[in-house]
């Protein structure tokens, strides 16, 4: 019976450790994903601004003719 108690404690400890590791990994991955989304958004905004500037330049050029 004593071996069963020790095995159960070891199993609980192991599962708790793995659970904590998964929580930590999940938080890290979520933070990384959030950072990637923010970077993609910034790149998209920059690209849209570039397209808008080019459009304005073309419009000014057309109107200047």
N, CA, C and O of each residue as an XYZ file, in Angstrom:
260
protein
N       0.825     -1.199      0.000
C       0.000      0.000      0.000
C       0.868      1.260      0.000
O       0.520      2.261     -0.627
N       1.998      1.204      0.708
C       2.902      2.351      0.767
C       3.456      2.705     -0.599
O       3.591      3.881     -0.935
N       3.780      1.678     -1.395
C       4.296      1.915     -2.742
C       3.260      2.610     -3.611
O       3.598      3.456     -4.439
N       1.997      2.247     -3.418
C       0.912      2.865     -4.180
C       0.793      4.348     -3.842
O       0.577      5.170     -4.733
N       0.930      4.693     -2.578
C       0.861      6.097     -2.147
C       2.025      6.880     -2.743
O       1.836      7.991     -3.238
N       3.215      6.314     -2.698
C       4.397      6.972     -3.264
C       4.226      7.151     -4.764
O       4.533      8.215     -5.300
N       3.739      6.121     -5.445
C       3.518      6.203     -6.893
C       2.489      7.278     -7.209
O       2.645      8.018     -8.181
N       1.443      7.371     -6.400
C       0.405      8.380     -6.636
C       0.970      9.786     -6.442
O       0.689     10.686     -7.233
N       1.762      9.971     -5.393
C       2.380     11.278     -5.143
C       3.314     11.637     -6.291
O       3.315     12.776     -6.758
N       4.111     10.668     -6.749
C       5.011     10.905     -7.878
C       4.226     11.277     -9.129
O       4.616     12.185     -9.862
N       3.128     10.582     -9.373
C       2.299     10.862    -10.542
C       1.680     12.254    -10.440
O       1.668     13.003    -11.416
N       1.171     12.597     -9.268
C       0.581     13.928     -9.080
C       1.627     15.015     -9.282
O       1.358     16.036     -9.915
N       2.806     14.796     -8.748
C       3.898     15.757     -8.905
C       4.279     15.898    -10.379
O       4.467     17.008    -10.877
N       4.389     14.772    -11.063
C       4.725     14.773    -12.486
C       3.662     15.521    -13.288
O       3.989     16.356    -14.131
N       2.397     15.221    -13.025
C       1.308     15.868    -13.764
C       1.256     17.364    -13.472
O       1.007     18.161    -14.377
N       1.487     17.753    -12.229
C       1.492     19.174    -11.866
C       2.623     19.902    -12.599
O       2.439     21.003    -13.117
N       3.792     19.264    -12.631
C       4.946     19.849    -13.316
C       4.656     20.023    -14.806
O       4.950     21.071    -15.381
N       4.085     19.004    -15.421
C       3.778     19.077    -16.856
C       2.677     20.097    -17.127
O       2.705     20.785    -18.147
N       1.725     20.197    -16.232
C       0.656     21.179    -16.372
C       1.225     22.594    -16.322
O       0.853     23.451    -17.123
N       2.129     22.829    -15.374
C       2.769     24.145    -15.270
C       3.584     24.455    -16.517
O       3.589     25.587    -17.003
N       4.266     23.449    -17.027
C       5.058     23.628    -18.240
C       4.161     23.975    -19.425
O       4.488     24.859    -20.217
N       3.035     23.283    -19.548
C       2.097     23.572    -20.636
C       1.518     24.979    -20.518
O       1.371     25.679    -21.520
N       1.192     25.390    -19.304
C       0.671     26.745    -19.097
C       1.698     27.781    -19.516
O       1.372     28.758    -20.190
N       2.929     27.564    -19.117
C       4.011     28.482    -19.461
C       4.222     28.528    -20.973
O       4.365     29.602    -21.558
N       4.239     27.354    -21.595
C       4.421     27.285    -23.050
C       3.265     27.951    -23.780
O       3.473     28.653    -24.769
N       2.055     27.734    -23.297
C       0.877     28.342    -23.917
C       0.943     29.858    -23.831
O       0.643     30.555    -24.801
N       1.334     30.367    -22.671
C       1.444     31.817    -22.492
C       2.510     32.379    -23.425
O       2.325     33.442    -24.018
N       3.618     31.670    -23.551
C       4.692     32.121    -24.438
C       4.219     32.140    -25.893
O       4.448     33.110    -26.615
N       3.560     31.063    -26.313
C       3.073     30.991    -27.694
C       2.016     32.049    -27.970
O       1.985     32.628    -29.056
N       1.161     32.301    -27.005
C       0.139     33.331    -27.168
C       0.792     34.700    -27.312
O       0.384     35.500    -28.154
N       1.797     34.968    -26.500
C       2.525     36.232    -26.599
C       3.210     36.374    -27.944
O       3.212     37.453    -28.537
N       3.789     35.286    -28.423
C       4.458     35.293    -29.720
C       3.450     35.532    -30.845
O       3.714     36.307    -31.765
N       2.308     34.874    -30.772
C       1.267     35.047    -31.792
C       0.765     36.487    -31.793
O       0.560     37.073    -32.856
N       0.569     37.054    -30.619
C       0.116     38.444    -30.508
C       1.135     39.378    -31.156
O       0.765     40.297    -31.887
N       2.399     39.143    -30.891
C       3.462     39.952    -31.480
C       3.457     39.830    -33.003
O       3.621     40.826    -33.707
N       3.271     38.616    -33.511
C       3.230     38.402    -34.963
C       2.054     39.123    -35.602
O       2.188     39.687    -36.688
N       0.907     39.112    -34.941
C      -0.275     39.800    -35.468
C      -0.031     41.303    -35.504
O      -0.379     41.967    -36.481
N       0.561     41.839    -34.448
C       0.850     43.277    -34.396
C       1.821     43.660    -35.505
O       1.628     44.676    -36.172
N       2.859     42.860    -35.709
C       3.827     43.141    -36.773
C       3.170     43.074    -38.149
O       3.440     43.918    -39.003
N       2.322     42.093    -38.370
C       1.626     41.968    -39.658
C       0.711     43.165    -39.881
O       0.619     43.673    -40.998
N       0.037     43.619    -38.833
C      -0.842     44.786    -38.931
C      -0.023     46.024    -39.301
O      -0.425     46.796    -40.173
N       1.108     46.214    -38.650
C       1.955     47.376    -38.948
C       2.441     47.339    -40.393
O       2.459     48.365    -41.073
N       2.837     46.152    -40.862
C       3.288     46.034    -42.260
C       2.147     46.344    -43.223
O       2.358     46.990    -44.249
N       0.947     45.888    -42.898
C      -0.209     46.150    -43.760
C      -0.518     47.641    -43.799
O      -0.812     48.182    -44.865
N      -0.457     48.307    -42.659
C      -0.705     49.753    -42.606
C       0.344     50.492    -43.429
O       0.015     51.407    -44.184
N       1.614     50.094    -43.282
C       2.682     50.723    -44.062
C       2.452     50.533    -45.558
O       2.645     51.461    -46.343
N       2.043     49.338    -45.948
C       1.794     49.059    -47.368
C       0.625     49.898    -47.886
O       0.691     50.437    -48.991
N      -0.431     50.010    -47.101
C      -1.576     50.833    -47.510
C      -1.187     52.302    -47.635
O      -1.632     52.986    -48.557
N      -0.364     52.789    -46.717
C       0.099     54.177    -46.798
C       0.944     54.392    -48.049
O       0.844     55.430    -48.702
N       1.773     53.410    -48.376
C       2.602     53.492    -49.582
C       1.710     53.549    -50.826
O       1.935     54.362    -51.723
N       0.705     52.685    -50.868
C      -0.220     52.663    -52.008
C      -0.964     53.989    -52.111
O      -1.152     54.515    -53.208
N      -1.389     54.532    -50.969
C      -2.107     55.815    -50.961
C      -1.201     56.933    -51.471
O      -1.631     57.754    -52.281
N       0.046     56.973    -51.005
C       0.989     58.012    -51.455
C       1.209     57.919    -52.958
O       1.215     58.933    -53.657
N       1.391     56.699    -53.451
C       1.602     56.517    -54.888
C       0.378     56.976    -55.669
O       0.505     57.577    -56.735
N      -0.807     56.692    -55.136
C      -2.039     57.124    -55.797
C      -2.160     58.632    -55.820
O      -2.567     59.208    -56.829
N      -1.812     59.279    -54.719
C      -1.859     60.746    -54.648
C      -0.850     61.338    -55.620
O      -1.156     62.298    -56.327
N       0.350     60.772    -55.661
C       1.376     61.260    -56.586
C       0.908     61.126    -58.034
O       1.115     62.032    -58.842
N       0.283     60.008    -58.359
C      -0.214     59.814    -59.728
C      -1.337     60.792    -60.035
O      -1.414     61.318    -61.146
N      -2.202     61.041    -59.072
C      -3.302     61.983    -59.284
C      -2.761     63.385    -59.504
O      -3.229     64.094    -60.395
N      -1.789     63.792    -58.713
C      -1.183     65.123    -58.870
C      -0.510     65.212    -60.227
O      -0.621     66.228    -60.914
N       0.182     64.165    -60.612
C       0.863     64.140    -61.904
C      -0.152     64.260    -63.042
O       0.071     65.000    -64.000
N      -1.252     63.543    -62.936
C      -2.289     63.588    -63.964
C      -2.921     64.971    -64.035
O      -3.153     65.490    -65.127
N      -3.199     65.563    -62.896
C      -3.819     66.884    -62.863
C      -2.865     67.975    -63.334
O      -3.307     69.014    -63.824
N      -1.579     67.751    -63.192
C      -0.582     68.746    -63.589
C      -0.412     68.807    -65.102
O       0.130     69.779    -65.629
N      -0.863     67.796    -65.788
C      -0.678     67.759    -67.254
C      -1.645     68.649    -67.966
O      -1.620     68.731    -69.194
